[in-house]
Short mmCIF file of C-alpha atoms in Angstrom, two decimals:
data_model
loop_
_atom_site.label_atom_id
_atom_site.label_comp_id
_atom_site.label_asym_id
_atom_site.label_seq_id
_atom_site.Cartn_x
_atom_site.Cartn_y
_atom_site.Cartn_z
CA MET A 24 -129.40 27.38 -51.05
CA ASP A 25 -132.03 27.13 -53.58
CA ASN A 26 -131.66 30.75 -55.03
CA ILE A 27 -128.03 31.78 -55.47
CA LYS A 28 -126.60 33.46 -58.91
CA ILE A 29 -123.22 33.71 -59.24
CA ILE A 30 -122.79 36.50 -61.99
CA GLY A 31 -119.37 38.17 -63.68
CA PHE A 32 -118.93 41.84 -63.67
CA LYS A 33 -116.01 44.29 -65.20
CA GLY A 34 -116.54 47.81 -63.43
CA ASN A 35 -115.05 50.88 -62.83
CA ILE A 36 -115.52 51.84 -59.07
CA THR A 37 -114.89 55.63 -58.70
CA SER A 38 -115.97 55.57 -55.04
CA LEU A 39 -115.82 52.24 -52.72
CA ASP A 40 -118.61 54.26 -50.62
CA ASP A 41 -120.83 54.89 -53.31
CA THR A 42 -120.74 51.31 -54.53
CA LEU A 43 -121.23 50.05 -51.02
CA GLU A 44 -123.94 52.63 -50.32
CA PHE A 45 -125.78 51.33 -53.52
CA ILE A 46 -125.39 47.76 -52.13
CA ASN A 47 -126.50 48.74 -48.34
CA ASN A 48 -129.82 50.40 -50.19
CA ILE A 49 -130.77 47.25 -51.84
CA LYS A 50 -130.00 45.45 -48.78
CA LYS A 51 -132.40 47.91 -46.57
CA GLU A 52 -134.85 47.29 -49.18
CA ASN A 53 -134.78 43.79 -49.57
CA PRO A 54 -133.36 42.69 -45.73
CA ASN A 55 -133.63 39.03 -46.81
CA SER A 56 -131.42 39.19 -49.60
CA VAL A 57 -127.59 38.60 -49.42
CA ILE A 58 -125.37 40.66 -51.96
CA GLN A 59 -121.43 40.08 -52.05
CA LEU A 60 -119.42 41.43 -54.80
CA ILE A 61 -115.90 39.99 -54.34
CA ASP A 62 -112.85 40.56 -56.77
CA ALA A 63 -113.08 38.02 -59.10
CA SER A 64 -109.40 38.07 -59.92
CA CYS A 65 -108.63 36.23 -56.32
CA ILE A 66 -111.19 33.45 -56.82
CA GLY A 67 -110.60 30.27 -58.17
CA GLY A 68 -113.59 29.83 -60.39
CA LEU A 69 -117.04 28.61 -59.92
CA ARG A 70 -116.54 25.52 -57.94
CA HIS A 71 -114.37 27.46 -55.60
CA ILE A 72 -117.29 30.22 -54.59
CA ASN A 73 -119.56 27.38 -54.60
CA HIS A 74 -117.70 25.45 -51.87
CA ALA A 75 -117.35 28.85 -50.05
CA ILE A 76 -120.98 29.30 -50.38
CA TYR A 77 -121.94 25.75 -49.24
CA HIS A 78 -119.80 25.87 -46.10
CA SER A 79 -120.45 29.30 -44.82
CA TYR A 80 -124.59 27.88 -45.16
CA LEU A 81 -123.47 24.90 -42.91
CA ALA A 82 -121.58 26.98 -40.76
CA PHE A 83 -124.88 29.13 -40.12
CA GLU A 84 -126.65 25.85 -39.59
CA ARG A 85 -124.42 24.70 -37.09
CA GLY A 86 -123.50 27.69 -35.41
CA GLU A 87 -120.04 27.81 -36.30
CA ASN A 88 -120.22 30.86 -38.37
CA LEU A 89 -117.27 33.06 -37.72
CA ALA A 90 -119.09 36.17 -38.84
CA LYS A 91 -122.17 37.81 -38.03
CA ASP A 92 -123.58 38.12 -41.64
CA LEU A 93 -123.45 35.35 -44.57
CA SER A 94 -122.26 37.64 -46.84
CA VAL A 95 -119.27 38.04 -45.02
CA GLU A 96 -118.71 34.67 -44.10
CA ILE A 97 -118.80 33.62 -47.71
CA VAL A 98 -115.62 36.22 -48.06
CA LEU A 99 -114.09 34.58 -45.06
CA ARG A 100 -114.59 30.88 -46.47
CA ALA A 101 -113.74 31.79 -50.29
CA SER A 102 -110.28 33.85 -48.88
CA GLY A 103 -109.35 30.72 -46.16
CA GLN A 104 -108.89 33.57 -43.51
CA ARG A 105 -110.17 33.89 -40.06
CA GLN A 106 -109.80 37.37 -39.80
CA ILE A 107 -112.08 39.86 -41.58
CA SER A 108 -110.10 42.32 -42.45
CA LYS A 109 -107.70 39.76 -44.03
CA ALA A 110 -110.20 38.50 -46.02
CA PHE A 111 -111.67 41.50 -47.56
CA LYS A 112 -108.14 42.70 -48.37
CA ILE A 113 -107.87 39.67 -50.55
CA LEU A 114 -111.18 39.42 -52.08
CA GLY A 115 -112.48 43.08 -51.31
CA LEU A 116 -113.39 45.37 -54.15
CA LYS A 117 -111.03 48.14 -55.13
CA GLU A 118 -111.22 51.67 -56.51
CA GLY A 119 -110.31 51.15 -60.50
CA GLN A 120 -111.04 49.09 -63.14
CA ILE A 121 -112.01 45.96 -61.30
CA ASP A 122 -113.30 42.20 -62.26
CA ILE A 123 -116.55 41.53 -60.38
CA CYS A 124 -118.08 38.06 -58.57
CA ALA A 125 -121.03 38.80 -57.64
CA ILE A 126 -123.17 36.18 -55.31
CA PHE A 127 -126.71 36.77 -54.98
CA ILE A 128 -128.91 34.92 -52.72
CA ASP A 129 -132.39 35.27 -52.75
CA CYS A 130 -132.39 38.55 -54.79
CA ASN A 131 -135.16 38.90 -57.62
CA ASN A 132 -134.35 39.74 -61.27
CA GLU A 133 -134.91 43.59 -60.82
CA ILE A 134 -132.16 43.37 -57.73
CA ILE A 135 -129.73 41.96 -60.27
CA ASP A 136 -130.64 43.86 -63.25
CA SER A 137 -129.87 46.95 -60.98
CA PHE A 138 -126.08 46.26 -61.34
CA ASN A 139 -126.20 46.28 -65.05
CA ASP A 140 -126.80 49.89 -64.50
CA ILE A 141 -123.34 50.30 -62.86
CA PHE A 142 -121.08 47.29 -64.30
CA ILE A 143 -120.96 45.61 -67.37
CA ARG A 144 -121.94 41.59 -67.48
CA GLU A 145 -118.80 39.71 -68.42
CA ASP A 146 -119.23 36.30 -66.60
CA SER A 147 -115.63 34.86 -68.47
CA VAL A 148 -113.76 36.96 -65.33
CA LEU A 149 -114.82 34.07 -63.23
CA THR A 150 -112.35 31.95 -64.60
CA THR A 151 -109.26 31.02 -62.88
CA ASN A 152 -105.81 32.99 -63.32
CA SER A 153 -103.54 30.89 -61.96
CA LEU A 154 -100.55 32.86 -61.75
CA LYS A 155 -102.28 35.46 -59.61
CA LEU A 156 -103.55 33.36 -57.05
CA GLN A 157 -100.24 31.53 -56.63
CA GLU A 158 -99.19 35.19 -55.86
CA VAL A 159 -102.01 36.45 -54.03
CA TYR A 160 -102.74 33.01 -51.90
CA ASN A 161 -98.66 32.05 -51.43
CA ILE A 162 -98.97 29.11 -53.34
CA SER A 163 -95.62 27.48 -54.36
CA ASN A 164 -95.34 25.49 -58.24
CA LYS A 165 -94.71 22.40 -56.19
CA GLU A 166 -98.55 22.50 -54.68
CA ILE A 167 -99.19 23.12 -58.52
CA GLU A 168 -97.49 19.90 -59.67
CA TYR A 169 -99.91 17.81 -57.61
CA MET A 170 -102.98 19.93 -57.16
CA ASP A 171 -105.41 21.60 -59.39
CA ILE A 172 -105.34 25.67 -58.11
CA GLU A 173 -109.29 25.42 -57.43
CA ASP A 174 -108.59 22.20 -55.22
CA ILE A 175 -105.96 24.15 -53.51
CA LEU A 176 -107.99 26.98 -52.72
CA ILE A 177 -111.06 24.47 -51.84
CA ASP A 178 -108.24 22.89 -49.67
CA LYS A 179 -107.43 26.03 -47.57
CA SER A 180 -111.32 26.94 -46.95
CA THR A 181 -111.57 23.66 -45.82
CA LYS A 182 -108.93 23.62 -43.40
CA LEU A 183 -110.40 26.76 -42.02
CA ILE A 184 -113.48 24.70 -40.96
CA VAL A 185 -111.28 22.10 -39.94
CA ASP A 186 -109.17 23.93 -37.79
CA TYR A 187 -112.09 25.87 -36.40
#
């Protein structure tokens, strides 16, 4: 867990297939690298993502991972979902204008810089949009009165771990 970078981008994805092919080509050339792009509007900030990454690593160490791939496990943990399709419905990339949270693990600067060719670096997209998160994760106003939205999302992902 030493070489992790979380970077925000703004992008316009005209073809999801082309974007995934771009990522898969990088992964083929760098099989030890982990790259995961997720919808930044549906995350509760850096602490939320770091929590998901940490618990994904722990899941693999313990043999309790739900996914076969670390990048997919991160999406599961961040979304608080057990089903991959539901997790990607929440956090997956979509065509059109999108704010992106890019997670790079064991990636050199050349790999990371290659994303500047297709997206615009904008770390401000990694901030929390409470209203959007309430809608996406079905969080009530009552819950918000008692807990910070980021803590609620971390709690949801922790329940995924405990319930497993």
